[in-house]
CSV table of C-alpha atoms in Angstrom, one decimal:
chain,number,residue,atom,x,y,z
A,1,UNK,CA,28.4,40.0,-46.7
A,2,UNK,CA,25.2,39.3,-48.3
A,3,UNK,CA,23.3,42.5,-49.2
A,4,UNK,CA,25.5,43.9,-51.9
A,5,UNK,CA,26.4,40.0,-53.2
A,6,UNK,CA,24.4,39.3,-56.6
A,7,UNK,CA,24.7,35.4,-58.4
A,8,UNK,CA,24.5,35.6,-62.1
A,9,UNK,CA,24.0,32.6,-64.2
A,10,UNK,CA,25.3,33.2,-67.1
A,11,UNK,CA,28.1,35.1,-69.0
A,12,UNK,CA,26.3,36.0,-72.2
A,13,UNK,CA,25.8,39.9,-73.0
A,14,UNK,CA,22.8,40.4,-70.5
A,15,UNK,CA,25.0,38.6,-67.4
A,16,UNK,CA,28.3,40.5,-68.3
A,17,UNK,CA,26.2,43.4,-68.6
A,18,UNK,CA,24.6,43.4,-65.3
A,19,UNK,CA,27.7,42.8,-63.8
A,20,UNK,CA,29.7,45.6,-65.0
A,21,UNK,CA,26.6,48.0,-63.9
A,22,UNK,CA,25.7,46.9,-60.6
A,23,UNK,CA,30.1,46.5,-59.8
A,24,UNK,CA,30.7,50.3,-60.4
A,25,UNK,CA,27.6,50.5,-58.5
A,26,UNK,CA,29.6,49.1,-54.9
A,27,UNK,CA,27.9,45.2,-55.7
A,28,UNK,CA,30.1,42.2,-55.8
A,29,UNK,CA,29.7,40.2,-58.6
A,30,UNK,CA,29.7,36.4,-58.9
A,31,UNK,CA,29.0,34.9,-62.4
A,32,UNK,CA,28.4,31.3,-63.0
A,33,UNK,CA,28.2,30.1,-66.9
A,34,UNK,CA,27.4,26.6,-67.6
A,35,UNK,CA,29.9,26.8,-70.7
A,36,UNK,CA,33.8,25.9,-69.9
A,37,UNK,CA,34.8,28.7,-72.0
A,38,UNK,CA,33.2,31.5,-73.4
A,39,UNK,CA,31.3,31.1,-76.8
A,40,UNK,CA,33.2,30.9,-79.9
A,41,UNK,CA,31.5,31.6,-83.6
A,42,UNK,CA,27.9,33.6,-83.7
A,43,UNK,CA,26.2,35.7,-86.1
A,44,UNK,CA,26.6,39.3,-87.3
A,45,UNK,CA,24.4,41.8,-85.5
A,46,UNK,CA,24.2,45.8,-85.9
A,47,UNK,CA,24.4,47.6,-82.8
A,48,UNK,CA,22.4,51.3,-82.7
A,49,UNK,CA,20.0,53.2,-80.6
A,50,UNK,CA,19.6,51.9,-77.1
A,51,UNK,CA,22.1,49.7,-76.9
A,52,UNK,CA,24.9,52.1,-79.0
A,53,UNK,CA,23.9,54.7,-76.4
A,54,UNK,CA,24.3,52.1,-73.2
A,55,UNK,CA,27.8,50.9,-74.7
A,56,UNK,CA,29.1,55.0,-75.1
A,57,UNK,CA,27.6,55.5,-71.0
A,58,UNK,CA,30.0,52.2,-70.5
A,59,UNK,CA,32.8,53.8,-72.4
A,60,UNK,CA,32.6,50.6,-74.4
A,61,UNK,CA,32.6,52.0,-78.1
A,62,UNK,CA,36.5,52.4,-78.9
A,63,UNK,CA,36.6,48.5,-78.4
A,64,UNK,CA,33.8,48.4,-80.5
A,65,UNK,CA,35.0,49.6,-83.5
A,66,UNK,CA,38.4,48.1,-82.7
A,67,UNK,CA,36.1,44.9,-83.3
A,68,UNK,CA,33.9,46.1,-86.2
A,69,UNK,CA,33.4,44.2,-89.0
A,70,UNK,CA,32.8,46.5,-91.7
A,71,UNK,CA,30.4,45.3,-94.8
A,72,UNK,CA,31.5,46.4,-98.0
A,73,UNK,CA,28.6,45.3,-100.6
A,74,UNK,CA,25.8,43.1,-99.9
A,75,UNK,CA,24.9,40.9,-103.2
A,76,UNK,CA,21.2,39.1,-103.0
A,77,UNK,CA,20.7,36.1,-105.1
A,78,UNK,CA,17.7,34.0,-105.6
A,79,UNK,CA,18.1,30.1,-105.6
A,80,UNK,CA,18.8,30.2,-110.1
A,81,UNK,CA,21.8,32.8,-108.8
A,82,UNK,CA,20.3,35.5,-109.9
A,83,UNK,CA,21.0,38.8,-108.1
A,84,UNK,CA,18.1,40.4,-107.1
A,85,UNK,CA,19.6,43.5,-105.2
A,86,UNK,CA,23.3,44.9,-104.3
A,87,UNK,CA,23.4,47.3,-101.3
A,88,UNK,CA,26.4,49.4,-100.6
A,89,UNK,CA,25.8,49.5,-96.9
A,90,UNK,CA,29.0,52.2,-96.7
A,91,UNK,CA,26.7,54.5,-98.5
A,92,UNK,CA,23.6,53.3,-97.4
A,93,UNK,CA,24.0,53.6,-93.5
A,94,UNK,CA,26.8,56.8,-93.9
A,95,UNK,CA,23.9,58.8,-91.6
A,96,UNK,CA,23.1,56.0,-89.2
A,97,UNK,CA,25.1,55.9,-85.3
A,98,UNK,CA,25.5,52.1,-85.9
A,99,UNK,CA,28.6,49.5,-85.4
A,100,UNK,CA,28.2,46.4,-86.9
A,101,UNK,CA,30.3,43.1,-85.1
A,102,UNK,CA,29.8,39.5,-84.7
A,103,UNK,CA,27.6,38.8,-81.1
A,104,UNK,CA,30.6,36.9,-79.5
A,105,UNK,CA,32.8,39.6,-80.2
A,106,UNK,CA,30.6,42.0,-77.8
A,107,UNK,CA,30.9,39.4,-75.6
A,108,UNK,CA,34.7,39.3,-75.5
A,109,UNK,CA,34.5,43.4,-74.7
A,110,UNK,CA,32.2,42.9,-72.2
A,111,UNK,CA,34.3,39.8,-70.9
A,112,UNK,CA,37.5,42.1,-70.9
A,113,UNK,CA,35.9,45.2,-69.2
A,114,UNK,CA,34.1,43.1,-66.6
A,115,UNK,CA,36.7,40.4,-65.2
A,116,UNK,CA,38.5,42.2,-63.1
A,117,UNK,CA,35.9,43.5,-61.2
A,118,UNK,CA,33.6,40.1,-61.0
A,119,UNK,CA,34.4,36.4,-60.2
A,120,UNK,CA,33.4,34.4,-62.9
A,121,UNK,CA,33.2,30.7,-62.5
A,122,UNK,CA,32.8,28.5,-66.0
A,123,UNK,CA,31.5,25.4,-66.2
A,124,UNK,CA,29.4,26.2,-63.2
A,125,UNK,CA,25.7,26.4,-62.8
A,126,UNK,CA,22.7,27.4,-60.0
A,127,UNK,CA,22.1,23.9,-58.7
A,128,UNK,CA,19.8,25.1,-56.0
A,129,UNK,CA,18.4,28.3,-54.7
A,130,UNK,CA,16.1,29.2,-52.0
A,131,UNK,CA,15.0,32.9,-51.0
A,132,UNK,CA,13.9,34.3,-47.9
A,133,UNK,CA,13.2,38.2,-46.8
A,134,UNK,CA,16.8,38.8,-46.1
A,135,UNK,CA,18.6,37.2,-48.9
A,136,UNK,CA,19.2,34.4,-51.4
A,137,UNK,CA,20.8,31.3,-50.6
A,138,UNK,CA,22.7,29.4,-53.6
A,139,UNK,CA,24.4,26.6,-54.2
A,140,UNK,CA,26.6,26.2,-57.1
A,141,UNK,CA,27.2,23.2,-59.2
A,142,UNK,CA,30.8,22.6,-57.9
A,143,UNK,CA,29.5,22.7,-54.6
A,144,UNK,CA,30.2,26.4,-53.2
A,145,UNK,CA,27.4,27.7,-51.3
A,146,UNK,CA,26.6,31.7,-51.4
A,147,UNK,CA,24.2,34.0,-49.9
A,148,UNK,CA,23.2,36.9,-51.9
A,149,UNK,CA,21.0,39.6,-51.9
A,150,UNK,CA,19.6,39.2,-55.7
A,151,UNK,CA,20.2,36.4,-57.8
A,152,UNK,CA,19.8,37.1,-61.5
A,153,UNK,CA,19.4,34.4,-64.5
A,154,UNK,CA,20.9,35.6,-67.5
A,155,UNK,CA,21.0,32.6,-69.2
A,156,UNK,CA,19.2,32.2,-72.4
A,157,UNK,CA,16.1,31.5,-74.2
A,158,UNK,CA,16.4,28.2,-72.8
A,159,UNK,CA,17.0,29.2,-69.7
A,160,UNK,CA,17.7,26.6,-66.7
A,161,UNK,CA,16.9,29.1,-63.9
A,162,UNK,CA,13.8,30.6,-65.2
A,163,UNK,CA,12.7,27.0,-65.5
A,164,UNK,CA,13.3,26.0,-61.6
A,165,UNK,CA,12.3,29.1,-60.1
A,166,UNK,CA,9.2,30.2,-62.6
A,167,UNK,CA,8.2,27.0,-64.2
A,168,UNK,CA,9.1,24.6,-66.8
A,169,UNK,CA,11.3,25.4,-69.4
A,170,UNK,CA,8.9,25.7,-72.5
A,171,UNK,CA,5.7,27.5,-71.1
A,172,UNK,CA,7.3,30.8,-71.9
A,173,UNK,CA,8.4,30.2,-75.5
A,174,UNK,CA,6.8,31.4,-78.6
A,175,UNK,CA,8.0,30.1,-81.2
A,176,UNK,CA,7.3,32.5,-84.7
A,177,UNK,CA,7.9,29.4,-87.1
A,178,UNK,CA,11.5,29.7,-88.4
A,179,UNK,CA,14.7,28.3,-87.0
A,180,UNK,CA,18.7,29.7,-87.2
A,181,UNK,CA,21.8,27.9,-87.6
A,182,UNK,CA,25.2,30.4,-87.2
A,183,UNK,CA,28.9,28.7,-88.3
A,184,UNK,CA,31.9,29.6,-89.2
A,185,UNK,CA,33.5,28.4,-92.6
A,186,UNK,CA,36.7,28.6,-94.6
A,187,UNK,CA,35.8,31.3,-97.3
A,188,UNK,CA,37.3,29.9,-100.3
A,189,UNK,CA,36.0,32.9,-103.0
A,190,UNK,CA,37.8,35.8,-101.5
A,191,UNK,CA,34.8,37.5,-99.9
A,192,UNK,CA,37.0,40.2,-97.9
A,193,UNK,CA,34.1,42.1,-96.5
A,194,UNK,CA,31.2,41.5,-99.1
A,195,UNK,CA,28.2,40.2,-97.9
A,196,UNK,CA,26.4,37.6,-100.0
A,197,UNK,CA,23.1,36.2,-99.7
A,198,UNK,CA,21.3,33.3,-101.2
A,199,UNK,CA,17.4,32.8,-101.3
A,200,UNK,CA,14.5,30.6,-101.6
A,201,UNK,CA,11.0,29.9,-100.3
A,202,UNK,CA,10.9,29.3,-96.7
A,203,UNK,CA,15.1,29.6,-96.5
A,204,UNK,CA,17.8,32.3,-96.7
A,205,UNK,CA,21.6,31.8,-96.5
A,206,UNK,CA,24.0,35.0,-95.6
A,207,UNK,CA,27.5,34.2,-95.7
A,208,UNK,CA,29.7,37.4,-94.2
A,209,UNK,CA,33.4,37.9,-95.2
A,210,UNK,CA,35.3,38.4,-91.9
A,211,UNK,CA,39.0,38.3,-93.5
A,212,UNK,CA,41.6,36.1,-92.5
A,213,UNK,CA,40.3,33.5,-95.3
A,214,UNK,CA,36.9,32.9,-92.7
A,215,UNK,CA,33.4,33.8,-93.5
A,216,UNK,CA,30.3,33.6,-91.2
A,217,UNK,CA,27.5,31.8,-92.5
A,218,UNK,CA,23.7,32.1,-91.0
A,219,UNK,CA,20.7,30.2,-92.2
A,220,UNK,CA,17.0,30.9,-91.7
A,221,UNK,CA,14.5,28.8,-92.7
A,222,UNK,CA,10.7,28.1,-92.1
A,223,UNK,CA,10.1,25.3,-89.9
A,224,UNK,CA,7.0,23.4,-88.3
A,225,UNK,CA,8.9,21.8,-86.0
A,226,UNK,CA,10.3,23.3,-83.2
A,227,UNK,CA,12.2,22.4,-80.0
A,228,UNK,CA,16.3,22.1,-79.5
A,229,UNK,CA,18.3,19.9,-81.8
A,230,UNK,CA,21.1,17.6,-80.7
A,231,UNK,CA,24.4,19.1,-81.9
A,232,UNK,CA,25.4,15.8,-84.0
A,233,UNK,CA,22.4,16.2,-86.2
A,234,UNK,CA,22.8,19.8,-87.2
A,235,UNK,CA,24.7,19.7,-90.2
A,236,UNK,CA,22.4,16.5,-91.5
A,237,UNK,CA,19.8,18.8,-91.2
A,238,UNK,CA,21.3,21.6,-93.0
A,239,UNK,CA,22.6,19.8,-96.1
A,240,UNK,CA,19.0,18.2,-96.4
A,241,UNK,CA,17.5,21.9,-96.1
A,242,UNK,CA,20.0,22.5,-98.8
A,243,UNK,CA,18.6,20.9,-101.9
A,244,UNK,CA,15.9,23.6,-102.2
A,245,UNK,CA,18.3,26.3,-102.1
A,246,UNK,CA,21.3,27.5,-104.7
A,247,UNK,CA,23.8,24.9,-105.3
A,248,UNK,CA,26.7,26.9,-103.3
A,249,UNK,CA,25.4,26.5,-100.7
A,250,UNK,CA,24.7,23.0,-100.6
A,251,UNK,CA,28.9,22.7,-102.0
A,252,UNK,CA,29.8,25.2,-98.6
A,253,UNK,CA,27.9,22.4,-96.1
A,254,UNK,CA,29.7,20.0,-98.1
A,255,UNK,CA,32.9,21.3,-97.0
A,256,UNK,CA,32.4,21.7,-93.3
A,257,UNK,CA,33.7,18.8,-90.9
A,258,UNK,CA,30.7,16.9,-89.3
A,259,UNK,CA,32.3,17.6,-85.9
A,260,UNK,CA,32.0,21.9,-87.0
A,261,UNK,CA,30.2,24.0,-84.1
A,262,UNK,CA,26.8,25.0,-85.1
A,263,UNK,CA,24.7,27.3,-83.1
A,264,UNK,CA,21.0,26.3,-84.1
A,265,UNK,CA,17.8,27.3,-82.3
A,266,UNK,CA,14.2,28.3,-82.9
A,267,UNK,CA,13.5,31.8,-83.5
A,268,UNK,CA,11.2,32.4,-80.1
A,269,UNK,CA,10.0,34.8,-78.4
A,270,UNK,CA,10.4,34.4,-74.0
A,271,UNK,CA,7.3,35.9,-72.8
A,272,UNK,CA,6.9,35.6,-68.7
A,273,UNK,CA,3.7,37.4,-67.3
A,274,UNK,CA,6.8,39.0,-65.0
A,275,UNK,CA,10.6,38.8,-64.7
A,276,UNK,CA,11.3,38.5,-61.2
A,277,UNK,CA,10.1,36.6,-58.0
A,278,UNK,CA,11.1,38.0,-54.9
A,279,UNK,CA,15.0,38.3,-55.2
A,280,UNK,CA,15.6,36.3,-58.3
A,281,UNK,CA,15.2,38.5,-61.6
A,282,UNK,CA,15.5,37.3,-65.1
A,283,UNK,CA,17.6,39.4,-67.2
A,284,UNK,CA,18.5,39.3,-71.3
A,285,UNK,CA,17.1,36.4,-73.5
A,286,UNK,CA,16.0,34.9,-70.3
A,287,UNK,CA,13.1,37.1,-69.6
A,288,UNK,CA,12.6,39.0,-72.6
A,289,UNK,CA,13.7,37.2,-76.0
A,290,UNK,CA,13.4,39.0,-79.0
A,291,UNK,CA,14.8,37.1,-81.7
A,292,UNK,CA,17.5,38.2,-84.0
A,293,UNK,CA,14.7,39.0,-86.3
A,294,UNK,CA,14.2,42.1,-84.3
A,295,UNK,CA,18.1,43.2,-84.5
A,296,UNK,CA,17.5,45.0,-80.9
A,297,UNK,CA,18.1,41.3,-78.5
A,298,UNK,CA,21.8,42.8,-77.5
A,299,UNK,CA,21.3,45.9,-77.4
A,300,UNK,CA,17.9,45.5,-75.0
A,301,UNK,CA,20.0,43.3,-72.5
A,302,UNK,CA,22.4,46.0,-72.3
A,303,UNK,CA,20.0,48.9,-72.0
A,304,UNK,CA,18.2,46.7,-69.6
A,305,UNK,CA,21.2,46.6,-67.0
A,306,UNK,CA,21.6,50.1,-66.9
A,307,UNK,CA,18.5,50.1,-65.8
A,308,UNK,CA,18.9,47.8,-63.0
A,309,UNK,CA,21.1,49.5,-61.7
A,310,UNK,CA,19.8,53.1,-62.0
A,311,UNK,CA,16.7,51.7,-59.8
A,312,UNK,CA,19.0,49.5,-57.3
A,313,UNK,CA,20.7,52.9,-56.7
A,314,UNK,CA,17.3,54.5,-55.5
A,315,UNK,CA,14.9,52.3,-54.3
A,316,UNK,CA,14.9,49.0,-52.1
A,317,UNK,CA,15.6,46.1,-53.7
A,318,UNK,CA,11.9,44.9,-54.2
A,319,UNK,CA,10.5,48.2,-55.6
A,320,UNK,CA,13.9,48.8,-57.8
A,321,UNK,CA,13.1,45.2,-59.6
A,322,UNK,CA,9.6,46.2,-59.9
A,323,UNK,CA,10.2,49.7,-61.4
A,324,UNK,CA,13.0,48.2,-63.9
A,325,UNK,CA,10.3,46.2,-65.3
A,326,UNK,CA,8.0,49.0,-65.6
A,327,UNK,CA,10.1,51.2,-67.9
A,328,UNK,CA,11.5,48.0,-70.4
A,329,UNK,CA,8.6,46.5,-70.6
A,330,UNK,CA,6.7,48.8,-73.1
A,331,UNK,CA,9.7,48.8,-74.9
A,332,UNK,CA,9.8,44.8,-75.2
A,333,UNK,CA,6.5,44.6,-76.0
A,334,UNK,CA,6.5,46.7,-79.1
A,335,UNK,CA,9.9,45.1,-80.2
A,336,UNK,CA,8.4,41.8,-79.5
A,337,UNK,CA,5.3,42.8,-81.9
A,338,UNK,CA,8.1,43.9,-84.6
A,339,UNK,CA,9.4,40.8,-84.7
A,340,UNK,CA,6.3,38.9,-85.2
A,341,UNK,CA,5.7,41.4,-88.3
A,342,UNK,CA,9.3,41.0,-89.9
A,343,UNK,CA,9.9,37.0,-89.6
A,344,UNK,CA,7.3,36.5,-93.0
A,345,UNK,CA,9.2,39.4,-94.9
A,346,UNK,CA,12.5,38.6,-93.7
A,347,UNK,CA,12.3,34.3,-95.3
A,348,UNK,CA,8.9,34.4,-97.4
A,349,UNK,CA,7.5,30.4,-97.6
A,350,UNK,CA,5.2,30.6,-100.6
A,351,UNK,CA,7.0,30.7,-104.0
A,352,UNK,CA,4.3,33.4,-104.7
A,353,UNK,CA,5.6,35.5,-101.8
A,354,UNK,CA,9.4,35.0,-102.7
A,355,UNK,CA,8.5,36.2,-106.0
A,356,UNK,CA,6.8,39.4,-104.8
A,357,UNK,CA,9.2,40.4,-102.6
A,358,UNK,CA,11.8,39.6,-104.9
A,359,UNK,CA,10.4,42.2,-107.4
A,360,UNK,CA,9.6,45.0,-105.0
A,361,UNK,CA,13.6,44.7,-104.1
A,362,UNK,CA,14.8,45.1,-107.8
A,363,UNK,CA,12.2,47.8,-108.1
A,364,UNK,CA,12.8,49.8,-104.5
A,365,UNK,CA,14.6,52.6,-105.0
A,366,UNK,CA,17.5,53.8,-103.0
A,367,UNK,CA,16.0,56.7,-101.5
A,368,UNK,CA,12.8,54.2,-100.1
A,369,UNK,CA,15.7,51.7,-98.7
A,370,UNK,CA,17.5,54.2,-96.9
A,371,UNK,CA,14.4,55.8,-95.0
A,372,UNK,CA,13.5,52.7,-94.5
A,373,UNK,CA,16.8,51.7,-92.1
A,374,UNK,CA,16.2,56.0,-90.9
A,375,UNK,CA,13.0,55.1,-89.5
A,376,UNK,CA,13.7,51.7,-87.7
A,377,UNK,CA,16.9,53.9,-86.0
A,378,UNK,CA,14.1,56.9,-85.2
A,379,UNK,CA,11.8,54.4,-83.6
A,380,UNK,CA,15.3,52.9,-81.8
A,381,UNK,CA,16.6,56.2,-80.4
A,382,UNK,CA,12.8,56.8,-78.9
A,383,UNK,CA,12.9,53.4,-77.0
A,384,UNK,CA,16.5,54.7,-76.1
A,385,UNK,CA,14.7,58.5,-74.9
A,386,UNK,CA,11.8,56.2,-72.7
A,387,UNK,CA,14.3,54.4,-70.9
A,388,UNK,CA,16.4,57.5,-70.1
């Protein structure tokens, strides 16, 4: 049967999401992600306000912390290796509802509490689609043909859906200037959980103990170019971006095997005048990107299926795709502007803007930092209260 049948592409956060919502909602679920496995590696993120709250409604939060990745002291260097700030984040965030993991860990919880209620087919894609009033007809890459009632692409900034129903693929980007690269590494100097970050004009380097002798590394740096880069030349690139920065890093890129996955990408921004045509929806990164910059991209694709679903539950499915873009949209917006605001403080590119910001972090006190992280989770916890 068709009208409870929804397609996903893609079994990132946003697609796992969705189909653990709209499942305990009486939907069948049928996921297809292009990968053959799910994603290895990926950067730290902090989870708090809308999407901490989504993850307790999902009874999520004891895997959670199973997963955690607790940060003992964070130690800021300039590119000389001088230290510029040391945080004790145990202290610092002792008042803040806020778990931090690595993003493919999420995605393993998610992966665990969804697939036994959803079919997910890897290394499958949406070759073809075609929508009429009744329903969705799909065809899969290997072949299978399905008829749903919504079909929903989840499936990245770059996403290969959005391009062949809304357009092509880079009309929708906007790109803030700066581009990430997130590895994993031996750690050789006994990081535990420290937190250690390297900085110069236009680059910074965090490196993230995660025990078991491994560390997570994640570089952001200015760039005028922009577009994807072919996995063979990522590390070239990153050892050449380098020699501008302190010489540990340069001797941790040494170390890594040419053949190491690298995730690399531009820091964008997806911004589609609207998110769904029809029956088809875009959902996560896909519709909305935020950037990592903004610290809220998982935890908006989570909040965002539980609001799917609340509005599938009570309105036809037209209106109900309609009204779930009403209520997150405000909220994207304004995270969307944050990000635009933070990239330039987050990596400064003039020497003269390093230097500044350097200073005011030696001279900020304590007291400043802290209500500074306080009123980023206020302003999270009110996006969290407009979405219900």
């Amino acid at each position: 049967m068709s009208e409870r049948t929804v397609v996903i592409a893609g079994a990132g956060i946003a697609g796992l999401a969705c189909a653990w919502w709209l499942t305990r909602h009486g939907w069948r679920a049928v996921i297809a992600e292009r990968a053959a496995h799910l994603r290895d590696g990926g950067y730290m993120m902090g989870l708090s306000g809308p999407g901490l709250l989504t993850a307790r409604r999902m009874d999520l939060v004891p895997a959670l912390r199973a997963v955690e990745r607790e940060i003992g002291e964070n130690i800021y260097r300039d590119r000389r290796g001088r230290e510029v700030m040391r945080i004790r984040y145990r202290e610092l965030l002792k008042d803040l509802d806020w778990i931090t993991l690595r993003r493919t860990d999420l995605v393993q919880v998610l992966h665990e509490a969804v697939r036994d209620h959803a079919e997910i087919r890897l290394a499958t894609t949406v070759a073809h689609c075609a929508q009429d009033l009744g329903g969705v007809d799909i065809t899969l890459s290997d072949g299978s043909q399905l008829r749903a009632a919504l079909l929903i692409g989840a499936d990245g900034v770059r996403s290969a859906l959005r391009a062949q129903v809304f357009g092509a693929d880079d009309l929708p980007l906007s790109t803030l200037g700066y581009r990430y690269a997130a590895y994993d590494t031996e750690d050789d100097t006994g990081m535990a959980r420290d937190f250690v970050s390297y900085a110069a004009p236009g680059h910074q380097v965090e490196y993230h103990g995660l025990g078991g002798g491994r560390k997570a590394a994640l570089h952001v740096w200015r760039s005028h170019e922009h577009g994807w880069v072919e996995a063979p030349q990522r590390l070239g690139l990153l050892r050449e971006l380098s020699r501008g920065t302190h010489a540990e890093v340069g001797r941790q890129l040494a170390m890594l095997a040419q053949d190491t996955p690298i995730v690399m990408d531009d820091l964008a921004l997806v911004e589609v005048p609207c998110w769904h045509r029809g029956r088809i929806l875009l959902a996560g990164d896909a519709a909305h990107s935020l950037s990592l910059i903004s610290g809220q991209g998982a935890g908006m694709a989570l909040a965002g299926a539980y609001v799917l679903a609340q509005e599938l539950g009570r309105l036809p499915l037209e209106e109900a795709l309609a009204a779930h873009e009403r209520r997150l949209r405000p909220v994207i917006n304004s995270l969307q502007q944050r990000s635009r605001k933070l990239a330039p403080v987050y990596v400064p590119t003039s020497a003269f803007a390093f230097g500044l910001r350097n200073t005011a972090l030696r001279l900020l006190p304590r007291l400043i930092l802290k209500r500074y992280f306080l009123s980023g989770l206020k302003s999270e916890m009110e996006a969290a209260a407009a979405l219900g």
